[in-house]
Tab-separated table of C-alpha atoms in Angstrom:
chain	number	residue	atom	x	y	z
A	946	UNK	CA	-242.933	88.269	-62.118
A	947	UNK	CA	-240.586	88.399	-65.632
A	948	UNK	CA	-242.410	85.457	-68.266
A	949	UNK	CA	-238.800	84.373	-68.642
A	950	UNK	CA	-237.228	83.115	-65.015
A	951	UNK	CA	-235.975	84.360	-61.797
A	952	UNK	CA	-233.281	83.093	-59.769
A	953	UNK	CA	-233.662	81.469	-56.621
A	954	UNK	CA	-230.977	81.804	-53.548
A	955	UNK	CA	-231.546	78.581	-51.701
A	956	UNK	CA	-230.358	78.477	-48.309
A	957	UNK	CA	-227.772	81.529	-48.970
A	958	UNK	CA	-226.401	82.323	-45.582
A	959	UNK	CA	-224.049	85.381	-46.117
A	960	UNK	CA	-225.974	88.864	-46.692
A	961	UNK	CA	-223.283	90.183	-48.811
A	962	UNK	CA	-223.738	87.171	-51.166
A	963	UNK	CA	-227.754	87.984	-50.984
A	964	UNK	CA	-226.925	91.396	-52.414
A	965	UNK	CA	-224.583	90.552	-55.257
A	966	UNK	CA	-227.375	87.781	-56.043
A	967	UNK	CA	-229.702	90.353	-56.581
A	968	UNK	CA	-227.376	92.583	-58.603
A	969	UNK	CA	-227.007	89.651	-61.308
A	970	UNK	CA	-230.247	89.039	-61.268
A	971	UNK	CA	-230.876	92.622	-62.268
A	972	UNK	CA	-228.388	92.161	-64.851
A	973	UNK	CA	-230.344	90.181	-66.693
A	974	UNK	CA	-233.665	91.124	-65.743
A	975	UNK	CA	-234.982	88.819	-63.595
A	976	UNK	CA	-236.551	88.720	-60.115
A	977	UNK	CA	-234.202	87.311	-57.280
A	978	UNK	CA	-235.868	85.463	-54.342
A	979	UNK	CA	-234.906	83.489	-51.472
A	980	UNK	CA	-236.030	80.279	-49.819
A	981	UNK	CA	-234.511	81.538	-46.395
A	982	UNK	CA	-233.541	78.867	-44.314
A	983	UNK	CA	-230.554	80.747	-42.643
A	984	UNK	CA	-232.188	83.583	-41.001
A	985	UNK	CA	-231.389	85.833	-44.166
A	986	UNK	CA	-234.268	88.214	-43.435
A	987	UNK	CA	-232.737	89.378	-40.438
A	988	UNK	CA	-229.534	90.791	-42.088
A	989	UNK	CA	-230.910	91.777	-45.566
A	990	UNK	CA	-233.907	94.833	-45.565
A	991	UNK	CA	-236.579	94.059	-48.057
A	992	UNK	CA	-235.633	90.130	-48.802
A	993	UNK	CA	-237.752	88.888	-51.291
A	994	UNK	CA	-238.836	85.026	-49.875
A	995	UNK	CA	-240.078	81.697	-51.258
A	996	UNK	CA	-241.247	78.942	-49.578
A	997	UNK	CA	-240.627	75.177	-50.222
A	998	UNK	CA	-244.382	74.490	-51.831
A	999	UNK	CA	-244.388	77.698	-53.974
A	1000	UNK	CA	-240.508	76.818	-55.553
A	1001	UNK	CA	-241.350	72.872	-55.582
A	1002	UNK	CA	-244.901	72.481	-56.072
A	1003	UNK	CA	-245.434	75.413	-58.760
A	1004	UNK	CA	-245.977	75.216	-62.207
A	1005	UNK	CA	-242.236	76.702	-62.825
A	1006	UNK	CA	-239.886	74.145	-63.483
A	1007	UNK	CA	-236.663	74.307	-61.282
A	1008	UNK	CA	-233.167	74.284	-62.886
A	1009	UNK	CA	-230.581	74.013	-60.137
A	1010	UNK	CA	-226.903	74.947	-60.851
A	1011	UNK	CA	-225.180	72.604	-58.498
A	1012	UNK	CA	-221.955	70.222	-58.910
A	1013	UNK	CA	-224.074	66.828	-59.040
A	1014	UNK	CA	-223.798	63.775	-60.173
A	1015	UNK	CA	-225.222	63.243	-63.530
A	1016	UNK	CA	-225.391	67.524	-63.616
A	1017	UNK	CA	-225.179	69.004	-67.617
A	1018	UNK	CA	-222.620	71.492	-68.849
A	1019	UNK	CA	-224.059	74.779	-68.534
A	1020	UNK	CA	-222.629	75.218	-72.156
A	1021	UNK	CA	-224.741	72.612	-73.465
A	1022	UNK	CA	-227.514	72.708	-71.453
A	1023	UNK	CA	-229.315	75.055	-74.189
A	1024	UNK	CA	-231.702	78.327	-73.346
A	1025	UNK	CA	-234.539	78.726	-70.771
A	1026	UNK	CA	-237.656	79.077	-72.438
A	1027	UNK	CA	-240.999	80.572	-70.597
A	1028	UNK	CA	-240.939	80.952	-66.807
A	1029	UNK	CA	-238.153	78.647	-64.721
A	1030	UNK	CA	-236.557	78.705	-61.385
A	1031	UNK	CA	-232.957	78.899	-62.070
A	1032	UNK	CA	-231.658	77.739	-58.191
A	1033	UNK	CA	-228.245	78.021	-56.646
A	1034	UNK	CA	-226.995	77.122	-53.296
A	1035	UNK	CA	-225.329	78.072	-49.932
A	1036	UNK	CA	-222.070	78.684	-50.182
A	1037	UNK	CA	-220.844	75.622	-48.299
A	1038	UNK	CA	-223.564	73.209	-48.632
A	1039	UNK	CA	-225.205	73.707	-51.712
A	1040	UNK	CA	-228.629	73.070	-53.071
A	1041	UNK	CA	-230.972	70.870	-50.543
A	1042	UNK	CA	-231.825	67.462	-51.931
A	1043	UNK	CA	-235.304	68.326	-52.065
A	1044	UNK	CA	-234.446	70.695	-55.041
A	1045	UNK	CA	-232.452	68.552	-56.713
A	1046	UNK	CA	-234.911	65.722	-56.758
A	1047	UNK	CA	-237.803	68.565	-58.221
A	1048	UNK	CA	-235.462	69.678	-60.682
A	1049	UNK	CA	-236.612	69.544	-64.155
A	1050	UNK	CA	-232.776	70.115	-65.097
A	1051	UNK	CA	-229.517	70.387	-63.611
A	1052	UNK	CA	-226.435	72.210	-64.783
A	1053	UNK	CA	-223.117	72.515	-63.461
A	1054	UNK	CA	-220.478	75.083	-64.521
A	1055	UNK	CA	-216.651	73.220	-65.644
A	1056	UNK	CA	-214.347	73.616	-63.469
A	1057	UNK	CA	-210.644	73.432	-65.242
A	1058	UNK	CA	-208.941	74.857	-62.498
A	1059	UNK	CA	-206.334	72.636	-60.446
A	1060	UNK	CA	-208.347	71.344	-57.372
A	1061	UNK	CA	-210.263	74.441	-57.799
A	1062	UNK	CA	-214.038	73.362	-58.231
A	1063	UNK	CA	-216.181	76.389	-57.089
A	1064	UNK	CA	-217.080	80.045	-58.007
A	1065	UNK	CA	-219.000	82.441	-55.494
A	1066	UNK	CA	-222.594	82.291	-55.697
A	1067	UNK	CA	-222.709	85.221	-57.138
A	1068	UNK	CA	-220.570	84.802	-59.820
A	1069	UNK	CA	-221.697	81.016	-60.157
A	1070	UNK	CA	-225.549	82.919	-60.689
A	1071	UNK	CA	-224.130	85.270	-63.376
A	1072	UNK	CA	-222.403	82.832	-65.508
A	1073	UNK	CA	-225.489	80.344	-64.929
A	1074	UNK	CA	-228.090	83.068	-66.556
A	1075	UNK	CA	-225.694	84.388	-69.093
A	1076	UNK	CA	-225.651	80.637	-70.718
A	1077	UNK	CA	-229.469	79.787	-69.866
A	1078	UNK	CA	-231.112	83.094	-70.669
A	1079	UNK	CA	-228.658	84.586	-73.332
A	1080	UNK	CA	-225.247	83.657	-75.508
A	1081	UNK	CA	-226.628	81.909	-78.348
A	1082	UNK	CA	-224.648	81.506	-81.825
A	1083	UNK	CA	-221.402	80.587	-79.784
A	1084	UNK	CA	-218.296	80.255	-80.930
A	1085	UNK	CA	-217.439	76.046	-81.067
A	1086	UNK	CA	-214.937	75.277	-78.113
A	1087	UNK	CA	-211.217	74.444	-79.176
A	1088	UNK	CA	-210.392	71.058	-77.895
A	1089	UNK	CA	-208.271	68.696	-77.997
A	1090	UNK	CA	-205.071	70.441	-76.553
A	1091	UNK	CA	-206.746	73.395	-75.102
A	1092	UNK	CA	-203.912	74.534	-72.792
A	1093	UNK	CA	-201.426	75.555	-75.720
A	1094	UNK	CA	-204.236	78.179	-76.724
A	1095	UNK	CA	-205.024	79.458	-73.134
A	1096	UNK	CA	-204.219	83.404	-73.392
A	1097	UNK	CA	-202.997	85.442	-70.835
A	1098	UNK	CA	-205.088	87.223	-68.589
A	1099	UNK	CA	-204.574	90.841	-67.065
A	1100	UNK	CA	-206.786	92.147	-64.565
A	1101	UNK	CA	-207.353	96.368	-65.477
A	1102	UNK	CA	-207.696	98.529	-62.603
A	1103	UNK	CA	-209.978	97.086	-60.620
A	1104	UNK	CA	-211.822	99.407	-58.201
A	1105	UNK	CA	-212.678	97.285	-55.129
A	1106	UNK	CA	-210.369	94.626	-52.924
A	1107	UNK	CA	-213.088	92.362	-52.513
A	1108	UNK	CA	-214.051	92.225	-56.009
A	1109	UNK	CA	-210.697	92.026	-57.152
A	1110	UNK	CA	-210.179	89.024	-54.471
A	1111	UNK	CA	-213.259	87.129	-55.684
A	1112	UNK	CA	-212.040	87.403	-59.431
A	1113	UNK	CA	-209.028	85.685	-58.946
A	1114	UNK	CA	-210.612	83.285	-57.711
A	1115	UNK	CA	-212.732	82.376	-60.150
A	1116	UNK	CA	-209.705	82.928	-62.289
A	1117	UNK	CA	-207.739	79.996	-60.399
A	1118	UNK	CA	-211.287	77.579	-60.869
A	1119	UNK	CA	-211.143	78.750	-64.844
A	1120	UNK	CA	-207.535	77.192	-64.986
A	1121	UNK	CA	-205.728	80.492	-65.219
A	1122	UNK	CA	-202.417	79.664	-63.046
A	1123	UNK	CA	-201.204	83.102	-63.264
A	1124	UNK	CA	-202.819	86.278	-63.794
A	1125	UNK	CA	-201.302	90.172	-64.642
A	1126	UNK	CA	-202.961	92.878	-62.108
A	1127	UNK	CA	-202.985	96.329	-63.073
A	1128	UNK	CA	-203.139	97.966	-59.880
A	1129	UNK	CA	-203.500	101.452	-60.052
A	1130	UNK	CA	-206.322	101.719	-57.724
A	1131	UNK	CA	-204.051	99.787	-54.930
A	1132	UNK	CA	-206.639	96.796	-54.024
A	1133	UNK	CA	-204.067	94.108	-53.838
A	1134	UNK	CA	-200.263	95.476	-53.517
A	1135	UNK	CA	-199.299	97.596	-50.685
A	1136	UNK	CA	-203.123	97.933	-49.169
A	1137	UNK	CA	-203.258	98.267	-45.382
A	1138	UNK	CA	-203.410	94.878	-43.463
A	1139	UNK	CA	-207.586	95.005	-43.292
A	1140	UNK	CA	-207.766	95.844	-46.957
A	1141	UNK	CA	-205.431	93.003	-47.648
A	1142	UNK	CA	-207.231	90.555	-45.454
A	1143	UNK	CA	-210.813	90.811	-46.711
A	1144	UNK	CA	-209.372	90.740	-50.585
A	1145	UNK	CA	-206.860	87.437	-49.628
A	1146	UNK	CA	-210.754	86.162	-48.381
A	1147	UNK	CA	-212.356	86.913	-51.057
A	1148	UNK	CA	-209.727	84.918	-53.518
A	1149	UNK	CA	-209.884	81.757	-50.754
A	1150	UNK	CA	-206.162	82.965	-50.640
A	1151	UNK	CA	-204.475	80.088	-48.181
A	1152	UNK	CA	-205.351	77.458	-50.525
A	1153	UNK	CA	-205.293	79.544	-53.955
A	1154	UNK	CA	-202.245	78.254	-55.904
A	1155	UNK	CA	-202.702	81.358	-58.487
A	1156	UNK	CA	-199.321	83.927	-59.207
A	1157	UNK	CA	-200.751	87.540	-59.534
A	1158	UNK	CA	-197.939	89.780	-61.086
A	1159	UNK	CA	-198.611	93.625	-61.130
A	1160	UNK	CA	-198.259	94.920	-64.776
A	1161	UNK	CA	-196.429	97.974	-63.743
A	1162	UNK	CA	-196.809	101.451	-64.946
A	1163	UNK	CA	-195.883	100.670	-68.925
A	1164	UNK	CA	-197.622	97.241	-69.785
A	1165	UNK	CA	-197.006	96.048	-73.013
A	1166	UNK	CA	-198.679	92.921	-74.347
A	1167	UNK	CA	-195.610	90.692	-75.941
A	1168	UNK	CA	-194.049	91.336	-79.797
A	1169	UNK	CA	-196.568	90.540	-81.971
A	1170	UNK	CA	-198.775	89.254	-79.461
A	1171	UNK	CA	-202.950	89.967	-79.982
A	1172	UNK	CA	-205.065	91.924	-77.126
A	1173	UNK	CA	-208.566	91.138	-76.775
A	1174	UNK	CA	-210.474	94.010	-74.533
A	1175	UNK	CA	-213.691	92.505	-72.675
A	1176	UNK	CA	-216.516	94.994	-71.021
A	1177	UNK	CA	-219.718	96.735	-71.133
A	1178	UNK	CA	-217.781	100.005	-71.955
A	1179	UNK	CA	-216.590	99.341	-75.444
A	1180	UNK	CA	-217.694	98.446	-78.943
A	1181	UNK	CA	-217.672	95.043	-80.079
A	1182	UNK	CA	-219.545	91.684	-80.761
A	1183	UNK	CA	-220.379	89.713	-77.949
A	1184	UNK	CA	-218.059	87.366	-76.096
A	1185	UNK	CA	-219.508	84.257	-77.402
A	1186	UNK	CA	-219.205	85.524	-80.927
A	1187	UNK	CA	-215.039	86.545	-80.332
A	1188	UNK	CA	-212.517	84.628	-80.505
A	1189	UNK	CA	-211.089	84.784	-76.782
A	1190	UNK	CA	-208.549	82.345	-77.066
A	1191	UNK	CA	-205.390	81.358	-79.176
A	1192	UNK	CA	-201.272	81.522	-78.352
A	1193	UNK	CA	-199.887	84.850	-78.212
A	1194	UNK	CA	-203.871	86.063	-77.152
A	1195	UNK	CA	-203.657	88.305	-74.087
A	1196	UNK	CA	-207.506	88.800	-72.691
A	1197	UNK	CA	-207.802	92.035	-70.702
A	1198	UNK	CA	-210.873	92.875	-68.259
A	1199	UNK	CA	-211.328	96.470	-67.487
A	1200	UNK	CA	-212.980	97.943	-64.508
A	1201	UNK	CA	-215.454	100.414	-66.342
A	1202	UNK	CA	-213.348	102.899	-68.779
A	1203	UNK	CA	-210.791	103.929	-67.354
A	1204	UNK	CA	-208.234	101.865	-68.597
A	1205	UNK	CA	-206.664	103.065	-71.919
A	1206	UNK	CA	-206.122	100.005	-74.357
A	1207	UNK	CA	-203.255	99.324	-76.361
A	1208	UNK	CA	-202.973	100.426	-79.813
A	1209	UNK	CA	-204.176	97.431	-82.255
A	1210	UNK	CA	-206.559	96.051	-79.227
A	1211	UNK	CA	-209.453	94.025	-80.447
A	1212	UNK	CA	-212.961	94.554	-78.331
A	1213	UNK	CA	-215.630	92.216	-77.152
A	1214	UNK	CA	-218.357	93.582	-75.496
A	1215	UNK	CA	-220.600	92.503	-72.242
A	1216	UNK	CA	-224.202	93.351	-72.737
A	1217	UNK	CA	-227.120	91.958	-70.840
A	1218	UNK	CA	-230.682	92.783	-70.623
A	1219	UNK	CA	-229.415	94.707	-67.377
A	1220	UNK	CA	-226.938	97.034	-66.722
A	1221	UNK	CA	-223.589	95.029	-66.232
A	1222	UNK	CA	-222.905	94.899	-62.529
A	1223	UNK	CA	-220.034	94.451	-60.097
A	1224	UNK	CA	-216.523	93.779	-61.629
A	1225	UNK	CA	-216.859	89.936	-60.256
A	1226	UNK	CA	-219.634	89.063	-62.139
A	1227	UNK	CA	-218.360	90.473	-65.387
A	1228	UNK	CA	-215.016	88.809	-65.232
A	1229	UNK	CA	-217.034	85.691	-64.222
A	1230	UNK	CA	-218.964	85.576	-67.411
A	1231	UNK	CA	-215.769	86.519	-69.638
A	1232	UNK	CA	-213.651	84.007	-67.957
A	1233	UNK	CA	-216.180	80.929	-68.339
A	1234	UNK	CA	-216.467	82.099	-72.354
A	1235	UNK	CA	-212.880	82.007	-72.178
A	1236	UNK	CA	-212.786	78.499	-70.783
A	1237	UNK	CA	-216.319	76.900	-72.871
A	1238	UNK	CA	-214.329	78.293	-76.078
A	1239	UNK	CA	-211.059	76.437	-75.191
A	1240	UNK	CA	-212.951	73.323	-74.539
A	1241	UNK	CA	-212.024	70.284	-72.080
A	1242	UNK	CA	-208.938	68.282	-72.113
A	1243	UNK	CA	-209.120	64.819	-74.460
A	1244	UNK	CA	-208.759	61.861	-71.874
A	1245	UNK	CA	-205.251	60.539	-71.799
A	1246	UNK	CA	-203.762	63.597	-71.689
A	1247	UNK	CA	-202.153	63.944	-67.982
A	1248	UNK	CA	-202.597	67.247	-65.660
A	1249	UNK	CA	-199.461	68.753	-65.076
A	1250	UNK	CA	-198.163	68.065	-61.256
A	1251	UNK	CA	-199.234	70.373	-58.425
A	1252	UNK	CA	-196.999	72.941	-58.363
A	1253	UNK	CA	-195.233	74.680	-54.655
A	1254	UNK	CA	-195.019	77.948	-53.646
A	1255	UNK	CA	-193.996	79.881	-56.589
A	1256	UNK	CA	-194.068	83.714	-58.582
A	1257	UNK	CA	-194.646	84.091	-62.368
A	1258	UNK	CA	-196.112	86.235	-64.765
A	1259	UNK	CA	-199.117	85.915	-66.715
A	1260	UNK	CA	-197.562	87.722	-69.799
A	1261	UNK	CA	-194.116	86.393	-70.073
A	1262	UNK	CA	-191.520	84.481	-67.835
A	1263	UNK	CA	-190.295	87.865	-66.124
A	1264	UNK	CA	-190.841	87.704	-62.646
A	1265	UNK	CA	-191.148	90.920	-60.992
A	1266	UNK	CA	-189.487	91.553	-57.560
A	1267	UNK	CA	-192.683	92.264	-55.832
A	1268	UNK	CA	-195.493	89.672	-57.443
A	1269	UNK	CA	-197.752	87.920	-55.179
A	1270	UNK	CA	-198.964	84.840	-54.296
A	1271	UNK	CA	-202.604	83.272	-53.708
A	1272	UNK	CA	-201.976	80.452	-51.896
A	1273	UNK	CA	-203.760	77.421	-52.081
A	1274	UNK	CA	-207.495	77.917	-50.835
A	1275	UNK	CA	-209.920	75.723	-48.811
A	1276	UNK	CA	-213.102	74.922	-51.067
A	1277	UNK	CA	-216.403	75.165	-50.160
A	1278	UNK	CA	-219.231	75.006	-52.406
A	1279	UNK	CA	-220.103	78.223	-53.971
C-alpha cells in the first residue's frame, strides 16, 4: 500500500472504466481499488476490492471527487499529504452518501463547458490526482474575462476512436466550443459505421454541442499566432508552470511522437510519477490546466446563448466542407 494515497472506484459499473481507472492510478503511482457494488468482479480478472468498514472506518481519510454541494475546487483544494482515499463515483450516480458524509474533504473539478458538467471517470480520476498528489508552483489563473484568452485547441493524431471520442468530450465540459482534429490515423472522419458509433459514444455525441474541424494535410497555426505543444514526449516545464493560454495561443495535444510540430512551437511537458497513460487522460489533465489557468468568469458577465446546429473551426473562421458535428450529449455523472 503507497504512504501517499490510492484511489478508490466506488460503485463503478462499466469494466472498461475499471481498467482506465487503474491505468491513472498507475500513472501516478498509486494503488486502485474498488468498493464493488455492481458486480464488477465478474467482468474485470484480478479486481482489487474494498469494503464499506475498511474505506469508512479506517484510519485513511476519504477525499471524494464528486459535484456536491458545498464541494472545493480541485485547484484550491491544496496537496494530499500521508495516506488518503481519493474516491470517485459511478458513472451515472456518483459517490454513495455514505462516502460523502465520511469524507474528510470534498473536491469537485469546474466545469466551464455550456451545460456540460461531467468528465469520464477516468479522466475525472486523472485530473483529480494530478491536482491532489502533484502540480504545485502553478501558474495564477487569468480571470476576469477569461474567454478573450481561451486558445485554440487541435487534437494531433490520435490513435484510438474511443479515446479520441472521450477527449472531446471533456473538451466540450472544459468550454472549448470547437476543436481542430488532425486525423491521420482516421478515428473520427470517414471510419466505418461501428468505428464511428463507439467514438460518437464516447464524446456523449447526441447532446455534445462541440464543432470538430479536421486540420487537413498542411495545418498552419494563424500569422503570428503562438503554438504551445503538450505531452510526455517532449522537453519542457510542466503544464502548471506554462503559460497555456492567451489570444492568438493555439494548444496542441499529440498522441505520443508522431506528430511533427511547427517551427517556433513552444513545449510543455506531462510527467507523472507513472508512465503517462491513454491519450484521454493526458488531454484531460492538459485541458483542466488550460481551464484553472484561464480562471472563472466574474459574475455579471452573461453566457453567450445556446447555440443550434452549426460547423466552425477551432483555428480560424474557415469552415471546411467536411467538419463535423458533436451534437448535444445527455449527461450523466462521470
Amino acid at each position: 500500500m503507497s504512504s501517499r494515497a490510492r484511489l478508490v472506484g466506488d460503485g463503478v459499473e462499466n469494466p472498461a472504466n475499471a481498467l482506465a481507472l487503474a491505468e491513472a492510478a498507475r500513472m501516478f503511482a498509486v494503488p486502485c481499488v474498488f468498493r464493488d457494488s455492481r458486480g464488477l468482479a465478474g467482468h474485470v480478472p484480478d479486481l482489487s476490492t474494498v469494503d464499506t468498514e475498511a474505506l469508512l472506518g479506517g484510519a485513511d481519510p476519504v477525499v471524494a471527487v464528486d459535484n456536491a454541494t458545498g464541494a472545493e475546487s480541485v485547484y484550491r483544494a491544496g496537496t494530499v499529504h500521508g495516506r488518503a482515499s481519493i474516491v470517485v463515483g459511478n458513472e451515472r450516480r456518483g459517490i454513495r452518501p455514505d462516502v460523502l458524509r465520511a469524507a474528510a474533504k470534498t473536491v469537485h473539478i469546474p466545469m466551464p463547458g455550456r451545460g456540460v458538467n461531467t468528465l469520464n471517470v477516468a479522466t475525472a480520476a486523472a485530473v483529480a490526482l494530478y491536482y491532489l498528489l502533484d502540480a504545485d508552483g502553478r501558474r495564477r489563473p487569468r480571470a476576469p474575462r477569461p474567454e478573450s484568452h481561451r486558445p485554440a485547441l487541435l487534437l494531433a493524431a490520435p490513435r484510438d476512436h474511443v479515446e479520441a471520442g472521450s477527449t472531446l468530450r471533456s473538451a466540450a465540459a472544459f468550454g472549448w466550443q470547437s476543436v481542430t482534429l488532425d486525423d491521420r490515423e482516421k478515428v473520427w472522419f470517414g471510419t466505418p459505421r461501428p468505428v464511428r458509433n463507439e467514438a460518437r459514444a464516447a464524446a456523449r455525441s447526441h447532446r455534445n454541442p462541440l464543432r470538430v474541424v479536421p486540420a487537413g494535410d498542411a495545418w498552419s497555426p494563424p500569422p503570428g499566432g503562438r503554438v504551445v505543444v503538450c505531452g510526455p514526449d517532449v522537453d519542457g516545464p510542466p503544464p502548471h508552470r506554462t503559460e497555456l493560454t492567451g489570444p492568438g495561443t493555439t494548444l496542441v495535444i499529440p498522441d505520443g511522437d508522431g506528430w511533427e510540430p511547427v517551427p517556433g512551437a513552444e513545449f510543455a511537458r506531462v510527467t507523472t510519477p507513472g508512465n503517462v497513460g491513454r491519450y484521454r487522460l493526458l488531454t484531460g489533465i492538459v485541458l483542466a490546466e488550460a481551464a484553472r489557468q484561464l480562471g472563472a468568469r466574474t459574475g455579471g458577465v452573461p453566457r453567450p446563448p445556446r447555440r443550434g446546429l452549426s460547423f466552425g473551426s477551432g483555428v480560424d473562421l474557415t469552415v471546411p466542407p467536411d467538419a463535423d458535428l458533436v451534437q448535444p450529449w445527455e449527461l450523466t455523472l462521470y
